């Protein structure tokens, strides 16, 4: 009975977010606020239930229709940073010889909310296709300001490098994947090049790549703006701080291949963020693929009702990209994954 009530509450909450998008501009602002503070409605102690019951509704959730042929072994709560009590989860495919290509998963939440649980669905999905996936916690902005988050992720990769033989990890075939704030962190991790593994591919969902347009110079707004809270600087210092923390300013011809995914109706992170990042990658001669999902808001929530079929195709697009860039190929028992048809690829 409790589970049924929880499912109903989650369904109503997500449905409300979806329905508001089709209304007037002032109500769209309410929708954006609900998305921005989504983590406040579902704190860590409720996050696991949220993902279990409603994770299939959002981009990084687990969908049985997208799963590969392998059973998944989960090794939870590995302590990689004793000082800050930071944990990571490892998802391994059963029956796949090691070492396995690795996908490092970074959760979103405005740098303020959520944990590695938010990427557990994607971890299971990727492991079912033969990848080793790693979901990681990092210090949120309420605990530490930038660049502590990047430092934590680099520490996690160093821990993986030290334990690669134990878990059968091939860090020569290493990719990063993140959504929203996690996409920002994934891009920074790939482009700044200070980690113990060279990033060979980046999958970034509805990410923030140029912080300055989304930061606030007004003191009252800065107090609640997640970018201002992340950087922890006064409004007068925003230009320099945003530039130093924006992936778009670190792109070079040697940047790894990117797959950028974004909803065209995103009310929280404008699709222009991905368009600008894609343009910069192309300008510098780096490799980039894009998928713009029509009528999709943040988290790829559809503004026209449930969009499970489109999310399945995005799953396929992501898996195909990672296989190509990590040279994973078609693992035994797998068939090749078709390209998505209902998203715009460029």
XYZ file of C-alpha atoms in Angstrom:
346
model
C 0.000 0.000 0.000
C 2.844 2.383 0.892
C 4.622 1.601 -2.380
C 1.456 2.271 -4.333
C 1.008 5.623 -2.603
C 4.630 6.529 -3.267
C 4.283 5.679 -6.937
C 1.160 7.822 -7.101
C 2.913 10.781 -5.453
C 5.889 10.505 -7.809
C 3.679 10.152 -10.833
C 1.611 13.190 -9.832
C 4.719 15.268 -9.171
C 6.323 14.440 -12.509
C 3.020 14.805 -14.327
C 2.575 18.263 -12.807
C 5.999 19.258 -14.098
C 5.102 17.971 -17.556
C 1.702 19.662 -17.725
C 2.886 23.056 -16.552
C 5.165 23.307 -19.606
C 2.223 23.658 -21.939
C 0.827 26.696 -20.123
C 1.571 30.424 -20.059
C 5.048 31.839 -19.572
C 4.482 32.600 -15.884
C 3.583 28.963 -15.241
C 6.647 27.827 -17.152
C 8.642 29.731 -14.552
C 6.971 27.607 -11.887
C 7.975 24.509 -13.837
C 11.578 25.713 -13.990
C 11.523 26.328 -10.236
C 10.181 22.816 -9.593
C 12.945 21.326 -11.722
C 15.609 23.469 -10.060
C 14.519 22.449 -6.570
C 13.648 18.865 -7.483
C 16.276 17.579 -5.058
C 14.694 19.487 -2.191
C 11.498 17.501 -2.672
C 13.457 14.229 -2.688
C 16.402 14.360 -0.248
C 18.949 11.491 -0.047
C 16.849 9.297 2.223
C 14.086 9.262 -0.420
C 16.297 9.235 -3.493
C 16.557 5.448 -3.747
C 12.770 5.074 -3.759
C 12.451 7.800 -6.363
C 14.882 6.084 -8.721
C 13.382 2.640 -8.160
C 9.804 3.742 -8.794
C 10.066 6.545 -11.316
C 13.602 6.450 -12.711
C 12.427 5.147 -16.081
C 10.746 8.524 -16.697
C 13.970 10.513 -16.952
C 17.007 10.399 -19.196
C 19.466 8.504 -16.997
C 16.932 6.038 -15.619
C 16.858 2.298 -16.275
C 14.537 0.953 -18.952
C 14.220 -2.785 -19.437
C 13.632 -2.272 -23.157
C 17.135 -0.790 -23.484
C 18.971 -3.440 -21.463
C 21.688 -5.642 -22.921
C 22.212 -9.391 -22.497
C 24.414 -9.403 -19.409
C 23.492 -9.844 -15.782
C 24.832 -7.038 -13.608
C 26.894 -7.328 -10.453
C 26.841 -4.248 -8.211
C 29.665 -3.492 -5.777
C 28.284 -0.642 -3.665
C 29.712 1.985 -1.343
C 33.431 1.754 -1.990
C 35.192 4.402 0.091
C 37.528 6.406 -2.121
C 38.054 9.448 0.115
C 38.292 8.798 3.835
C 38.671 12.450 4.824
C 35.398 13.501 3.189
C 33.625 10.126 3.449
C 33.026 9.892 -0.303
C 31.747 6.676 -1.845
C 31.390 5.145 -5.278
C 29.448 2.222 -6.730
C 30.791 -0.168 -9.370
C 28.550 -1.949 -11.885
C 30.097 -4.946 -13.635
C 28.746 -7.219 -16.378
C 28.735 -10.902 -15.507
C 30.436 -13.151 -18.034
C 32.481 -10.451 -19.764
C 36.233 -10.919 -19.761
C 38.340 -8.263 -18.104
C 39.649 -5.680 -18.367
C 36.426 -3.923 -19.318
C 35.956 -0.429 -20.774
C 34.909 2.036 -18.070
C 32.185 4.692 -18.049
C 32.430 7.150 -15.150
C 28.974 8.450 -14.170
C 28.483 11.895 -12.618
C 25.087 12.840 -11.222
C 23.380 16.196 -11.646
C 21.321 18.235 -9.210
C 22.574 21.795 -9.614
C 25.768 20.890 -7.697
C 23.427 21.041 -4.664
C 21.401 17.847 -4.588
C 21.383 14.099 -5.126
C 23.977 11.342 -4.884
C 25.377 8.491 -6.952
C 21.982 6.814 -6.619
C 20.716 9.184 -9.325
C 22.914 7.442 -11.921
C 22.255 3.900 -10.711
C 19.848 3.222 -13.568
C 22.427 4.224 -16.164
C 25.033 2.161 -14.317
C 22.874 -0.947 -14.580
C 22.076 -0.236 -18.209
C 25.690 0.205 -19.295
C 26.871 -2.854 -17.376
C 24.173 -4.930 -19.073
C 25.873 -4.003 -22.358
C 29.339 -5.070 -21.227
C 30.781 -1.866 -19.782
C 32.097 -1.371 -16.276
C 30.213 1.648 -14.935
C 31.101 3.693 -11.879
C 28.693 6.021 -10.057
C 30.402 8.506 -7.776
C 29.555 10.885 -4.951
C 31.261 14.258 -4.753
C 31.002 17.129 -2.297
C 27.983 19.287 -3.003
C 28.193 23.069 -3.000
C 26.680 23.218 0.488
C 29.805 21.426 1.754
C 32.507 22.908 -0.444
C 32.773 25.442 -3.240
C 34.445 25.030 -6.616
C 36.790 23.380 -7.541
C 36.292 20.845 -4.735
C 33.866 18.879 -6.929
C 36.470 18.447 -9.655
C 39.105 17.513 -7.077
C 36.815 14.791 -5.737
C 36.202 13.298 -9.161
C 39.915 13.232 -9.902
C 40.490 11.506 -6.556
C 37.872 8.902 -7.451
C 39.608 8.176 -10.752
C 42.943 7.826 -8.959
C 41.286 5.305 -6.626
C 39.980 3.366 -9.611
C 43.439 3.364 -11.174
C 44.885 1.921 -7.972
C 42.222 -0.824 -7.933
C 41.908 -1.480 -11.648
C 43.185 -5.052 -11.452
C 40.893 -5.938 -8.560
C 37.783 -4.912 -10.499
C 39.007 -5.671 -14.022
C 38.941 -2.081 -15.280
C 40.526 -0.899 -18.520
C 41.339 2.755 -17.888
C 42.845 3.035 -21.357
C 39.232 2.864 -22.548
C 37.678 5.428 -20.248
C 34.643 7.652 -20.827
C 32.702 10.102 -18.679
C 28.938 10.617 -18.684
C 26.891 13.156 -16.764
C 23.651 15.070 -16.810
C 22.982 18.733 -16.031
C 25.526 19.781 -13.383
C 27.064 16.346 -13.875
C 27.508 17.104 -17.576
C 29.357 20.287 -16.634
C 31.639 18.279 -14.351
C 32.125 15.566 -16.970
C 33.167 18.140 -19.546
C 35.556 19.872 -17.146
C 37.066 16.540 -16.176
C 37.623 15.638 -19.821
C 38.961 19.010 -20.932
C 41.271 19.960 -18.076
C 43.196 16.696 -18.308
C 44.430 16.283 -14.734
C 42.953 12.869 -13.895
C 44.718 9.513 -13.663
C 42.954 8.312 -16.826
C 42.739 9.939 -20.233
C 39.115 10.551 -21.167
C 38.399 9.020 -24.577
C 34.744 10.079 -24.880
C 32.172 12.323 -23.204
C 28.395 11.890 -23.111
C 26.753 15.024 -21.740
C 23.015 15.401 -21.173
C 21.527 18.930 -21.014
C 24.682 20.367 -19.504
C 25.992 23.788 -18.525
C 29.132 24.668 -20.479
C 29.272 28.467 -20.172
C 28.385 29.482 -16.630
C 28.385 33.252 -17.088
C 24.981 33.670 -18.840
C 23.244 31.688 -16.087
C 24.934 33.322 -13.091
C 23.336 36.253 -11.281
C 24.778 39.666 -10.412
C 21.883 40.570 -8.104
C 22.618 39.792 -4.466
C 19.135 38.475 -3.693
C 19.167 36.190 -6.738
C 22.779 35.145 -6.154
C 21.769 33.779 -2.764
C 19.665 31.095 -4.463
C 21.397 30.765 -7.841
C 23.142 27.359 -7.976
C 26.042 28.681 -10.061
C 26.722 31.512 -7.635
C 26.505 29.036 -4.768
C 28.943 26.701 -6.520
C 31.541 29.394 -7.182
C 31.195 31.160 -3.844
C 32.406 34.538 -5.108
C 30.803 37.993 -4.925
C 28.954 39.145 -8.048
C 31.799 41.487 -8.962
C 34.170 38.537 -9.398
C 31.822 36.438 -11.514
C 33.443 37.047 -14.901
C 36.771 35.501 -13.951
C 35.286 32.762 -11.775
C 32.798 31.693 -14.443
C 35.438 31.641 -17.135
C 37.740 29.431 -15.074
C 34.891 26.989 -14.364
C 33.324 26.876 -17.857
C 34.149 23.936 -20.159
C 33.586 26.010 -23.298
C 36.815 27.894 -22.565
C 38.944 24.734 -22.396
C 38.115 23.218 -25.778
C 41.066 22.506 -28.082
C 41.677 20.477 -31.213
C 42.808 17.658 -28.920
C 39.554 17.480 -26.961
C 37.956 14.007 -26.845
C 34.795 13.216 -28.841
C 31.587 14.593 -27.335
C 27.980 13.468 -27.610
C 25.758 16.361 -26.515
C 22.092 15.605 -25.762
C 19.545 18.311 -24.964
C 15.809 18.936 -24.997
C 14.701 21.810 -27.199
C 12.121 22.907 -24.594
C 14.498 22.949 -21.612
C 13.312 25.631 -19.176
C 16.172 25.180 -16.710
C 19.308 24.910 -18.875
C 18.678 26.511 -22.280
C 19.454 24.362 -25.307
C 21.748 27.191 -26.420
C 24.250 25.856 -23.873
C 24.716 22.672 -25.917
C 24.544 24.562 -29.200
C 27.312 26.907 -28.063
C 29.447 24.017 -26.838
C 28.947 22.105 -30.090
C 29.905 25.170 -32.112
C 33.085 25.667 -30.063
C 34.089 22.004 -30.481
C 33.573 22.233 -34.235
C 35.421 25.552 -34.408
C 38.457 24.003 -32.714
C 38.354 20.916 -34.926
C 37.258 18.511 -32.188
C 34.736 15.728 -32.803
C 31.167 16.307 -31.658
C 27.787 14.661 -32.200
C 24.529 16.214 -31.050
C 21.017 14.985 -30.375
C 18.331 17.615 -29.817
C 15.088 16.126 -28.552
C 11.984 18.014 -29.646
C 9.387 18.917 -26.983
C 11.668 17.763 -24.154
C 12.423 19.781 -21.037
C 15.161 19.256 -18.470
C 15.831 15.589 -17.622
C 14.335 15.018 -21.113
C 10.889 15.115 -19.530
C 8.431 15.457 -22.378
C 6.117 18.456 -22.488
C 3.605 16.259 -24.319
C 3.190 13.383 -21.898
C 5.307 10.268 -21.416
C 8.106 9.825 -23.970
C 9.468 6.375 -23.166
C 10.020 5.474 -26.824
C 12.219 8.524 -27.353
C 14.194 7.823 -24.179
C 14.845 4.280 -25.389
C 16.268 5.662 -28.620
C 18.466 8.070 -26.673
C 19.706 5.089 -24.624
C 20.605 3.338 -27.851
C 22.349 6.414 -29.189
C 24.461 6.693 -26.038
C 25.431 3.027 -25.988
C 26.323 3.055 -29.673
C 28.507 6.148 -29.224
C 30.355 4.646 -26.254
C 30.962 1.378 -28.061
C 32.421 3.169 -31.048
C 34.626 5.528 -29.080
C 35.850 2.952 -26.567
C 36.291 0.356 -29.298
C 34.108 -2.027 -27.358
C 32.541 -3.503 -30.490
C 29.656 -5.951 -30.366
C 30.281 -8.142 -27.340
C 29.408 -11.862 -27.527
C 25.664 -12.380 -27.603
C 24.893 -8.774 -28.494
C 23.441 -7.395 -31.682
C 24.431 -4.064 -33.131
C 22.358 -1.169 -31.770
C 20.373 0.858 -34.317
C 20.665 4.614 -34.524
C 17.953 6.777 -33.031
C 15.365 7.912 -35.540
C 13.216 10.448 -33.725
C 15.945 12.730 -32.451
C 17.893 15.215 -34.496
C 21.490 14.115 -34.999
C 24.077 16.528 -36.319
